[in-house]
Short mmCIF file of C-alpha atoms in Angstrom, two decimals:
data_model
loop_
_atom_site.label_atom_id
_atom_site.label_comp_id
_atom_site.label_asym_id
_atom_site.label_seq_id
_atom_site.Cartn_x
_atom_site.Cartn_y
_atom_site.Cartn_z
CA UNK A 1 163.10 -98.04 -20.09
CA UNK A 2 164.15 -94.38 -19.88
CA UNK A 3 164.45 -92.69 -16.53
CA UNK A 4 161.00 -91.49 -15.45
CA UNK A 5 161.45 -87.85 -14.48
CA UNK A 6 157.76 -87.10 -13.93
CA UNK A 7 154.61 -89.17 -13.28
CA UNK A 8 153.10 -90.34 -16.57
CA UNK A 9 149.33 -89.69 -16.78
CA UNK A 10 147.80 -92.63 -18.61
CA UNK A 11 144.12 -92.24 -17.70
CA UNK A 12 141.41 -90.06 -19.22
CA UNK A 13 140.66 -86.62 -17.79
CA UNK A 14 136.89 -86.12 -17.61
CA UNK A 15 135.10 -83.32 -15.74
CA UNK A 16 137.48 -82.71 -12.85
CA UNK A 17 139.55 -85.87 -12.38
CA UNK A 18 141.58 -88.64 -13.92
CA UNK A 19 139.40 -91.68 -14.55
CA UNK A 20 139.84 -95.16 -15.97
CA UNK A 21 138.57 -96.02 -19.41
CA UNK A 22 135.52 -98.28 -19.73
CA UNK A 23 137.83 -100.58 -21.66
CA UNK A 24 140.28 -102.87 -19.85
CA UNK A 25 142.60 -102.80 -22.86
CA UNK A 26 145.97 -101.08 -22.34
CA UNK A 27 148.44 -99.81 -24.94
CA UNK A 28 152.20 -99.41 -25.17
CA UNK A 29 154.42 -96.58 -26.38
CA UNK A 30 158.10 -97.07 -27.22
CA UNK A 31 161.00 -94.64 -27.17
CA UNK A 32 162.19 -94.12 -30.77
CA UNK A 33 165.75 -93.44 -29.60
CA UNK A 34 166.41 -97.08 -28.80
CA UNK A 35 163.04 -98.86 -29.16
CA UNK A 36 162.80 -99.28 -25.39
CA UNK A 37 159.41 -99.39 -23.67
CA UNK A 38 158.29 -95.98 -22.43
CA UNK A 39 154.84 -96.88 -21.06
CA UNK A 40 152.68 -100.01 -21.35
CA UNK A 41 149.40 -99.01 -19.70
CA UNK A 42 148.00 -96.14 -21.79
CA UNK A 43 144.18 -96.08 -21.79
CA UNK A 44 141.92 -95.25 -24.73
CA UNK A 45 138.49 -93.62 -24.47
CA UNK A 46 135.43 -95.66 -25.47
CA UNK A 47 131.95 -94.56 -26.53
CA UNK A 48 130.84 -94.42 -22.88
CA UNK A 49 133.82 -92.22 -22.01
CA UNK A 50 133.14 -89.90 -24.93
CA UNK A 51 129.52 -89.53 -23.85
CA UNK A 52 130.60 -88.71 -20.29
CA UNK A 53 133.07 -86.08 -21.48
CA UNK A 54 130.53 -84.48 -23.85
CA UNK A 55 127.94 -84.36 -21.06
CA UNK A 56 130.46 -82.69 -18.73
CA UNK A 57 131.44 -80.22 -21.46
CA UNK A 58 127.80 -79.39 -22.20
CA UNK A 59 127.12 -78.75 -18.51
CA UNK A 60 130.16 -76.49 -18.26
CA UNK A 61 129.21 -74.55 -21.39
CA UNK A 62 125.66 -74.00 -20.16
CA UNK A 63 126.81 -73.42 -16.59
CA UNK A 64 129.59 -71.40 -14.95
CA UNK A 65 131.76 -70.90 -18.04
CA UNK A 66 128.96 -69.12 -19.88
CA UNK A 67 128.81 -66.47 -17.14
CA UNK A 68 132.43 -65.44 -17.66
CA UNK A 69 132.85 -61.98 -19.10
CA UNK A 70 135.21 -61.37 -22.00
CA UNK A 71 137.72 -59.89 -19.57
CA UNK A 72 137.51 -62.97 -17.35
CA UNK A 73 138.13 -65.25 -20.32
CA UNK A 74 141.20 -63.14 -21.13
CA UNK A 75 142.47 -63.56 -17.58
CA UNK A 76 141.85 -67.30 -17.86
CA UNK A 77 144.01 -67.54 -20.98
CA UNK A 78 146.78 -65.53 -19.33
CA UNK A 79 146.66 -67.89 -16.36
CA UNK A 80 146.84 -70.87 -18.71
CA UNK A 81 149.89 -69.35 -20.40
CA UNK A 82 151.56 -68.88 -17.02
CA UNK A 83 150.68 -72.49 -16.14
CA UNK A 84 152.38 -73.73 -19.32
CA UNK A 85 155.54 -71.82 -18.53
CA UNK A 86 155.57 -72.96 -14.90
CA UNK A 87 155.38 -76.62 -16.03
CA UNK A 88 157.24 -76.39 -19.33
CA UNK A 89 159.98 -78.86 -18.41
CA UNK A 90 157.43 -81.45 -17.32
CA UNK A 91 155.12 -81.01 -20.29
CA UNK A 92 158.05 -80.97 -22.72
CA UNK A 93 159.45 -84.19 -21.26
CA UNK A 94 156.06 -85.93 -21.33
CA UNK A 95 155.58 -85.31 -25.05
CA UNK A 96 159.19 -85.21 -26.30
CA UNK A 97 160.37 -88.50 -24.82
CA UNK A 98 157.87 -90.83 -26.55
CA UNK A 99 158.24 -89.01 -29.89
CA UNK A 100 162.01 -88.45 -29.99
CA UNK A 101 161.74 -84.67 -30.24
CA UNK A 102 164.85 -82.84 -28.97
CA UNK A 103 164.02 -81.53 -25.51
CA UNK A 104 165.28 -78.06 -26.43
CA UNK A 105 162.77 -77.92 -29.32
CA UNK A 106 159.96 -79.24 -27.12
CA UNK A 107 160.55 -76.53 -24.53
CA UNK A 108 160.52 -73.87 -27.26
CA UNK A 109 157.18 -75.23 -28.46
CA UNK A 110 155.74 -74.94 -24.95
CA UNK A 111 156.92 -71.33 -24.86
CA UNK A 112 155.34 -70.74 -28.27
CA UNK A 113 152.11 -72.25 -26.99
CA UNK A 114 152.11 -69.85 -24.05
CA UNK A 115 152.64 -66.97 -26.47
CA UNK A 116 149.65 -68.11 -28.53
CA UNK A 117 147.42 -68.19 -25.45
CA UNK A 118 148.58 -64.69 -24.51
CA UNK A 119 147.77 -63.50 -28.02
CA UNK A 120 144.20 -64.79 -27.80
CA UNK A 121 143.84 -63.40 -24.29
CA UNK A 122 144.14 -59.99 -25.91
CA UNK A 123 141.30 -60.77 -28.32
CA UNK A 124 138.58 -61.73 -25.85
CA UNK A 125 137.17 -58.21 -25.45
CA UNK A 126 138.10 -56.99 -28.94
CA UNK A 127 136.36 -59.46 -31.23
CA UNK A 128 133.58 -57.06 -32.07
CA UNK A 129 130.34 -57.60 -33.89
CA UNK A 130 128.82 -55.22 -36.43
CA UNK A 131 125.89 -52.90 -36.78
CA UNK A 132 124.34 -51.28 -39.84
CA UNK A 133 122.26 -48.09 -39.88
CA UNK A 134 118.48 -48.16 -39.79
CA UNK A 135 118.13 -46.17 -43.00
CA UNK A 136 115.47 -48.61 -44.17
CA UNK A 137 113.73 -48.66 -40.81
CA UNK A 138 115.60 -51.68 -39.45
CA UNK A 139 118.69 -51.63 -37.27
CA UNK A 140 120.91 -54.58 -38.21
CA UNK A 141 123.16 -56.08 -35.50
CA UNK A 142 125.58 -59.00 -36.00
CA UNK A 143 126.77 -60.92 -32.95
CA UNK A 144 129.51 -63.58 -32.82
CA UNK A 145 128.33 -66.38 -30.55
CA UNK A 146 130.22 -69.47 -29.33
CA UNK A 147 129.41 -72.85 -30.86
CA UNK A 148 129.43 -74.85 -27.62
CA UNK A 149 131.24 -78.17 -27.26
CA UNK A 150 134.30 -78.24 -29.53
CA UNK A 151 136.89 -80.94 -30.12
CA UNK A 152 140.59 -80.67 -30.89
CA UNK A 153 142.09 -83.72 -32.61
CA UNK A 154 145.83 -83.18 -32.48
CA UNK A 155 148.91 -84.65 -34.19
CA UNK A 156 152.05 -85.96 -32.52
CA UNK A 157 154.59 -83.69 -34.22
CA UNK A 158 153.73 -80.55 -32.22
CA UNK A 159 151.43 -81.70 -29.43
CA UNK A 160 151.18 -78.68 -27.13
CA UNK A 161 151.80 -75.83 -29.56
CA UNK A 162 149.17 -77.11 -32.01
CA UNK A 163 146.78 -77.70 -29.13
CA UNK A 164 147.21 -74.05 -28.12
CA UNK A 165 146.39 -72.95 -31.68
CA UNK A 166 142.97 -74.55 -31.17
CA UNK A 167 142.41 -74.04 -27.44
CA UNK A 168 143.24 -70.32 -27.52
CA UNK A 169 140.53 -69.16 -29.96
CA UNK A 170 138.03 -71.72 -28.62
CA UNK A 171 138.20 -70.42 -25.05
CA UNK A 172 138.58 -66.79 -26.13
CA UNK A 173 135.17 -66.95 -27.82
CA UNK A 174 133.46 -68.79 -24.97
CA UNK A 175 133.52 -72.41 -26.14
CA UNK A 176 134.57 -75.49 -24.19
CA UNK A 177 137.00 -78.07 -25.58
CA UNK A 178 137.62 -81.81 -25.47
CA UNK A 179 141.17 -82.69 -26.50
CA UNK A 180 141.88 -85.89 -28.38
CA UNK A 181 145.69 -86.07 -28.45
CA UNK A 182 147.59 -88.38 -30.75
CA UNK A 183 148.00 -91.88 -29.41
CA UNK A 184 151.76 -91.34 -29.83
CA UNK A 185 151.91 -88.27 -27.58
CA UNK A 186 148.92 -88.25 -25.21
CA UNK A 187 150.57 -87.31 -21.94
CA UNK A 188 151.10 -83.55 -22.17
CA UNK A 189 147.46 -82.89 -23.08
CA UNK A 190 146.16 -85.06 -20.23
CA UNK A 191 148.45 -83.32 -17.75
CA UNK A 192 147.54 -79.85 -19.04
CA UNK A 193 143.80 -80.54 -18.63
CA UNK A 194 144.42 -81.86 -15.13
CA UNK A 195 146.58 -78.90 -14.12
CA UNK A 196 144.21 -76.28 -15.52
CA UNK A 197 141.18 -77.72 -13.76
CA UNK A 198 142.80 -78.62 -10.42
CA UNK A 199 144.33 -75.15 -10.19
CA UNK A 200 140.89 -73.62 -10.65
CA UNK A 201 141.91 -71.77 -13.81
CA UNK A 202 138.89 -73.19 -15.65
CA UNK A 203 135.68 -74.71 -14.26
CA UNK A 204 135.37 -78.50 -14.45
CA UNK A 205 134.41 -79.68 -17.93
CA UNK A 206 135.84 -76.69 -19.82
CA UNK A 207 139.07 -78.56 -20.78
CA UNK A 208 139.07 -82.36 -20.91
CA UNK A 209 141.39 -84.93 -22.49
CA UNK A 210 140.44 -88.25 -24.09
CA UNK A 211 143.47 -90.25 -25.27
CA UNK A 212 142.83 -92.78 -27.98
CA UNK A 213 143.51 -93.82 -31.54
CA UNK A 214 141.38 -93.31 -34.65
CA UNK A 215 138.32 -94.97 -33.15
CA UNK A 216 138.15 -92.37 -30.38
CA UNK A 217 138.47 -89.54 -32.90
CA UNK A 218 135.69 -91.08 -34.99
CA UNK A 219 133.37 -91.18 -31.96
CA UNK A 220 133.96 -87.48 -31.33
CA UNK A 221 133.63 -86.51 -34.99
CA UNK A 222 130.25 -88.25 -35.24
CA UNK A 223 128.87 -87.21 -31.84
CA UNK A 224 125.56 -85.39 -32.09
CA UNK A 225 126.34 -82.96 -29.25
CA UNK A 226 129.75 -81.87 -30.54
CA UNK A 227 129.45 -78.66 -32.56
CA UNK A 228 132.96 -78.25 -33.97
CA UNK A 229 136.01 -80.40 -34.72
CA UNK A 230 139.41 -78.86 -35.40
CA UNK A 231 141.77 -81.47 -36.82
CA UNK A 232 145.44 -81.42 -37.78
CA UNK A 233 146.80 -84.49 -39.53
CA UNK A 234 146.65 -86.53 -42.71
CA UNK A 235 144.37 -86.00 -45.70
CA UNK A 236 142.94 -89.51 -45.35
CA UNK A 237 141.89 -88.96 -41.74
CA UNK A 238 140.67 -85.44 -42.48
CA UNK A 239 138.40 -86.82 -45.18
CA UNK A 240 136.91 -89.33 -42.73
CA UNK A 241 136.33 -86.60 -40.15
CA UNK A 242 134.53 -84.44 -42.68
CA UNK A 243 132.37 -87.38 -43.70
CA UNK A 244 131.52 -88.17 -40.07
CA UNK A 245 130.66 -84.52 -39.41
CA UNK A 246 128.39 -84.38 -42.44
CA UNK A 247 126.62 -87.65 -41.68
CA UNK A 248 125.96 -86.73 -38.04
CA UNK A 249 124.87 -83.19 -37.18
CA UNK A 250 126.72 -81.11 -39.82
CA UNK A 251 129.16 -79.92 -37.16
CA UNK A 252 131.69 -77.28 -38.18
CA UNK A 253 135.08 -78.62 -39.29
CA UNK A 254 138.52 -77.06 -39.63
CA UNK A 255 141.07 -79.29 -41.35
CA UNK A 256 144.78 -78.53 -41.45
CA UNK A 257 146.18 -81.36 -43.54
CA UNK A 258 149.31 -82.37 -45.42
CA UNK A 259 151.75 -80.56 -47.65
CA UNK A 260 154.40 -81.04 -50.28
CA UNK A 261 155.67 -77.48 -50.20
CA UNK A 262 157.64 -76.04 -53.14
CA UNK A 263 160.32 -73.38 -52.92
CA UNK A 264 161.97 -71.53 -55.82
CA UNK A 265 165.64 -70.52 -55.65
CA UNK A 266 166.21 -67.77 -58.25
CA UNK A 267 169.62 -66.76 -59.53
CA UNK A 268 169.35 -63.31 -57.89
CA UNK A 269 168.59 -64.67 -54.41
CA UNK A 270 170.58 -63.96 -51.29
CA UNK A 271 172.48 -67.22 -51.57
CA UNK A 272 173.38 -67.82 -47.93
CA UNK A 273 169.85 -66.97 -46.82
CA UNK A 274 168.38 -69.44 -49.33
CA UNK A 275 170.73 -72.19 -48.13
CA UNK A 276 169.84 -71.59 -44.47
CA UNK A 277 166.07 -71.60 -44.97
CA UNK A 278 166.11 -74.57 -47.35
CA UNK A 279 168.09 -76.61 -44.84
CA UNK A 280 166.01 -75.54 -41.86
CA UNK A 281 162.74 -76.15 -43.69
CA UNK A 282 163.37 -79.86 -44.23
CA UNK A 283 165.31 -80.73 -41.07
CA UNK A 284 163.24 -78.88 -38.48
CA UNK A 285 161.56 -81.53 -36.30
CA UNK A 286 163.38 -84.13 -38.44
CA UNK A 287 161.25 -83.12 -41.41
CA UNK A 288 158.07 -84.12 -39.57
CA UNK A 289 156.19 -80.91 -40.31
CA UNK A 290 153.24 -80.38 -42.65
CA UNK A 291 154.74 -77.18 -44.06
CA UNK A 292 158.24 -78.58 -44.67
CA UNK A 293 159.66 -77.39 -48.00
CA UNK A 294 160.22 -80.82 -49.52
CA UNK A 295 160.35 -79.70 -53.18
CA UNK A 296 163.21 -77.34 -54.08
CA UNK A 297 163.35 -75.80 -57.56
CA UNK A 298 166.65 -74.15 -58.46
CA UNK A 299 167.17 -71.86 -61.43
CA UNK A 300 169.52 -73.46 -63.93
CA UNK A 301 172.19 -70.72 -63.83
CA UNK A 302 173.01 -71.38 -60.17
CA UNK A 303 172.00 -75.04 -59.92
CA UNK A 304 175.49 -76.54 -59.54
CA UNK A 305 176.58 -73.96 -56.98
CA UNK A 306 173.40 -74.26 -54.93
CA UNK A 307 173.27 -78.05 -54.97
CA UNK A 308 176.88 -78.30 -53.83
CA UNK A 309 176.35 -75.88 -50.95
CA UNK A 310 173.01 -77.36 -49.96
CA UNK A 311 174.25 -80.96 -49.93
CA UNK A 312 177.16 -79.83 -47.74
CA UNK A 313 174.76 -78.16 -45.30
CA UNK A 314 172.56 -81.26 -45.21
CA UNK A 315 175.60 -83.50 -44.66
CA UNK A 316 176.59 -81.36 -41.68
CA UNK A 317 173.13 -81.89 -40.20
CA UNK A 318 173.84 -85.62 -39.98
CA UNK A 319 176.53 -84.90 -37.39
CA UNK A 320 173.97 -83.00 -35.31
CA UNK A 321 171.78 -86.07 -34.80
CA UNK A 322 171.81 -87.56 -31.36
CA UNK A 323 170.11 -88.12 -28.02
CA UNK A 324 167.04 -85.85 -27.84
CA UNK A 325 167.48 -85.43 -24.09
CA UNK A 326 170.78 -83.63 -24.74
CA UNK A 327 170.07 -79.87 -24.97
CA UNK A 328 172.64 -79.56 -27.78
CA UNK A 329 170.95 -82.12 -30.04
CA UNK A 330 169.21 -80.54 -33.03
CA UNK A 331 167.90 -83.65 -34.83
CA UNK A 332 166.27 -86.56 -33.10
CA UNK A 333 164.79 -89.75 -34.52
CA UNK A 334 161.54 -90.14 -36.38
CA UNK A 335 158.54 -90.54 -34.10
CA UNK A 336 158.31 -94.33 -34.06
CA UNK A 337 158.86 -97.52 -36.03
CA UNK A 338 155.73 -96.89 -38.06
CA UNK A 339 157.00 -93.53 -39.24
CA UNK A 340 160.43 -94.99 -40.02
CA UNK A 341 158.80 -97.76 -42.05
CA UNK A 342 156.82 -95.18 -43.97
CA UNK A 343 159.96 -93.27 -44.95
CA UNK A 344 161.78 -96.50 -45.87
CA UNK A 345 158.85 -97.56 -48.07
CA UNK A 346 159.34 -94.58 -50.39
CA UNK A 347 162.88 -95.72 -51.16
CA UNK A 348 161.87 -99.34 -51.61
CA UNK A 349 159.16 -98.25 -54.03
CA UNK A 350 161.61 -96.07 -55.96
CA UNK A 351 164.01 -99.04 -56.26
CA UNK A 352 167.09 -96.84 -56.71
CA UNK A 353 165.75 -94.94 -59.71
CA UNK A 354 166.31 -91.50 -58.15
CA UNK A 355 169.81 -90.20 -57.50
CA UNK A 356 170.56 -89.76 -53.79
CA UNK A 357 173.09 -86.99 -53.09
CA UNK A 358 173.03 -87.18 -49.28
CA UNK A 359 171.55 -89.62 -46.80
CA UNK A 360 168.85 -91.96 -48.02
CA UNK A 361 169.36 -94.45 -45.22
CA UNK A 362 168.72 -95.19 -41.57
CA UNK A 363 171.25 -93.67 -39.18
CA UNK A 364 172.86 -96.02 -36.67
CA UNK A 365 171.97 -99.56 -35.74
CA UNK A 366 169.17 -98.85 -33.27
CA UNK A 367 166.25 -96.51 -32.91
CA UNK A 368 164.33 -94.68 -35.63
CA UNK A 369 166.92 -92.22 -36.93
CA UNK A 370 166.87 -91.30 -40.63
CA UNK A 371 169.62 -89.24 -42.20
CA UNK A 372 168.77 -85.90 -43.84
CA UNK A 373 168.35 -86.80 -47.49
CA UNK A 374 168.71 -84.94 -50.80
CA UNK A 375 167.22 -86.44 -53.96
CA UNK A 376 168.09 -85.09 -57.41
CA UNK A 377 165.64 -84.96 -60.32
CA UNK A 378 163.08 -87.59 -59.34
CA UNK A 379 160.62 -88.47 -62.09
CA UNK A 380 157.40 -86.45 -62.13
CA UNK A 381 155.35 -89.53 -61.30
CA UNK A 382 157.71 -90.81 -58.58
CA UNK A 383 155.91 -91.48 -55.31
CA UNK A 384 158.58 -89.66 -53.30
CA UNK A 385 158.08 -86.57 -55.47
CA UNK A 386 154.27 -86.61 -55.43
CA UNK A 387 153.43 -87.66 -51.87
CA UNK A 388 154.19 -86.26 -48.43
CA UNK A 389 157.01 -88.30 -46.86
CA UNK A 390 157.03 -86.62 -43.43
CA UNK A 391 160.73 -87.05 -42.88
CA UNK A 392 163.94 -85.12 -43.63
CA UNK A 393 163.79 -85.88 -47.37
CA UNK A 394 163.88 -83.17 -50.06
CA UNK A 395 163.59 -83.41 -53.85
CA UNK A 396 165.53 -80.98 -56.10
CA UNK A 397 164.67 -80.07 -59.67
CA UNK A 398 165.90 -77.30 -61.96
CA UNK A 399 163.81 -74.67 -63.74
CA UNK A 400 164.38 -72.10 -66.50
CA UNK A 401 162.05 -69.21 -65.69
CA UNK A 402 159.00 -68.21 -63.66
CA UNK A 403 156.55 -70.04 -65.89
CA UNK A 404 158.59 -73.23 -65.68
CA UNK A 405 158.67 -73.04 -61.88
CA UNK A 406 154.95 -72.33 -61.57
CA UNK A 407 154.06 -75.24 -63.81
CA UNK A 408 155.93 -77.67 -61.57
CA UNK A 409 155.05 -76.05 -58.24
CA UNK A 410 151.30 -75.97 -58.87
CA UNK A 411 151.18 -79.49 -60.30
CA UNK A 412 150.16 -80.97 -56.95
CA UNK A 413 147.05 -81.67 -54.90
CA UNK A 414 148.78 -79.99 -51.94
CA UNK A 415 148.67 -76.25 -51.37
CA UNK A 416 149.82 -75.45 -47.85
CA UNK A 417 153.10 -73.54 -48.03
CA UNK A 418 155.44 -72.20 -50.72
CA UNK A 419 158.62 -70.14 -50.81
CA UNK A 420 160.23 -67.74 -53.27
CA UNK A 421 163.85 -66.68 -52.91
CA UNK A 422 164.61 -63.61 -55.00
CA UNK A 423 165.63 -59.97 -54.58
CA UNK A 424 163.20 -58.84 -57.29
CA UNK A 425 160.13 -57.62 -55.39
CA UNK A 426 157.99 -57.51 -58.54
CA UNK A 427 158.77 -61.15 -59.27
CA UNK A 428 158.09 -62.07 -55.66
CA UNK A 429 154.66 -60.47 -55.71
CA UNK A 430 153.76 -61.97 -59.11
CA UNK A 431 154.60 -65.45 -57.89
CA UNK A 432 152.93 -65.04 -54.51
CA UNK A 433 149.69 -64.35 -56.38
CA UNK A 434 150.14 -67.19 -58.87
CA UNK A 435 151.13 -69.98 -56.47
CA UNK A 436 148.39 -72.37 -55.33
CA UNK A 437 149.22 -72.08 -51.67
CA UNK A 438 147.62 -70.88 -48.46
CA UNK A 439 150.91 -69.31 -47.30
CA UNK A 440 153.79 -67.95 -49.41
CA UNK A 441 157.12 -66.97 -47.88
CA UNK A 442 159.32 -64.41 -49.62
CA UNK A 443 162.98 -65.12 -48.85
CA UNK A 444 161.78 -67.54 -46.17
CA UNK A 445 159.77 -70.75 -46.07
CA UNK A 446 158.24 -73.13 -43.53
CA UNK A 447 157.53 -70.22 -41.21
CA UNK A 448 154.20 -69.16 -39.69
CA UNK A 449 153.10 -66.40 -37.34
CA UNK A 450 150.12 -66.26 -34.99
CA UNK A 451 149.14 -62.80 -36.26
CA UNK A 452 148.41 -64.11 -39.77
CA UNK A 453 146.08 -66.93 -40.88
CA UNK A 454 147.55 -70.37 -41.58
CA UNK A 455 145.95 -73.07 -43.69
CA UNK A 456 145.98 -74.62 -47.11
CA UNK A 457 144.27 -74.73 -50.47
CA UNK A 458 143.30 -77.80 -52.49
CA UNK A 459 143.57 -80.96 -50.36
CA UNK A 460 145.79 -79.29 -47.78
CA UNK A 461 142.83 -78.22 -45.74
CA UNK A 462 139.66 -76.31 -45.01
CA UNK A 463 139.53 -73.16 -42.93
CA UNK A 464 142.28 -71.22 -41.20
CA UNK A 465 144.05 -71.26 -37.88
CA UNK A 466 145.79 -68.39 -36.08
CA UNK A 467 144.99 -64.66 -36.13
CA UNK A 468 141.39 -63.46 -35.92
CA UNK A 469 140.46 -65.93 -38.67
CA UNK A 470 140.57 -68.70 -36.05
CA UNK A 471 138.07 -66.76 -33.92
CA UNK A 472 135.64 -66.84 -36.85
CA UNK A 473 135.83 -70.61 -37.03
CA UNK A 474 134.79 -70.99 -33.38
CA UNK A 475 131.81 -68.65 -33.56
CA UNK A 476 128.45 -68.49 -35.27
CA UNK A 477 127.29 -65.11 -36.59
CA UNK A 478 123.81 -64.19 -35.42
CA UNK A 479 121.88 -61.39 -37.07
CA UNK A 480 119.46 -59.35 -34.95
CA UNK A 481 116.97 -57.15 -36.82
CA UNK A 482 115.30 -54.33 -34.89
CA UNK A 483 112.20 -52.72 -36.36
CA UNK A 484 112.61 -49.03 -35.61
CA UNK A 485 109.35 -47.87 -37.22
CA UNK A 486 106.50 -49.44 -35.29
#
């Protein structure tokens, strides 16, 4: 077992304390670096635990939290941001160790999460309603009111930073939140809820954490007193959450789902810039990112030059794989044996039909490391070309012109992220309008910013996170009509 640097919280956090699950069952998590046991007594929330957490959240929403002014909610978010930074090494270790994320990247994500909370702290007293003149005898007022009990169902690939993308706008608009972290990375969320409540930053019940697998998420998604679920994860699970929401109380749902992001490399691009972004986009977090640019399309005139340079850059990334606890390590393993098996399955299904230029195999004789991989010209119906792999695997195809690129790029049920590398601004704007994608990067890709909305089209999701668009998804507009003539 790895050296335990901090206490590992394995219980549920409900109301104002850590409590045992109603189930006596305990679960194990293994370190993907060497398959060693990290923790063998993780608890999962049951229906009774979910009910207790929802009751505590309801009481908090209808109680002290509802009396907070907008300014007080802003101060709360600033205090939460400071709390993250004060405990960033602990929170980073708790989530990075069981998932194999390089500790340097995990700390950066904590810092990003703090920045997100600070951003939403600035919105609490600026998210204004509307009014319309009484020229017809009625004054029209629109208020934005909180939904109540909300739920965040989070993935394992960015546990704290993605949590902050949901927690920030939820608290800014006056909601309370129950966190359901991934069963692979539950510890940071539990500890954050405990710290925030014990420090008095939020009243008991405002932030709670219920670790568990899919069954726990299903209980929350179908609960009649939950008013909103924000989910980040797979399309299959997102579909089940939407169905559960519809069949229960028609709770609001935001779904940020998968991607198979295309990027076009035009002959007039800044070559070095295109190489850097293309490499970063598929190796960041070992390719375990929904917006990873996993389909590269290179214009024929520069195809040989680009492929040679890109394969060299990807080969160099292999030498940067190592122990995630080392601050110099840039690439860690995949999250666990299940994720490694998933990546392996794509190559077994392909049965050697696609040409592998770099990688394509497990790295080392232990752990869950997979080498950065470049695939050339997979068939259009190949599974590895059509489906999200969620690993450091990229497919390259060539194209002739804009129309050829668009045909291939839009031929997908995913529509989360896209990139266009060109120095022709007219071309860039034409393609940004024509691409079926929620986000389009010009001379960049696999990049997002809290000031602008993030989300996908097609099966990549419903709704938007970040910016003021996230505030909309955590509020209900209420129209007040005032008769000015009686």
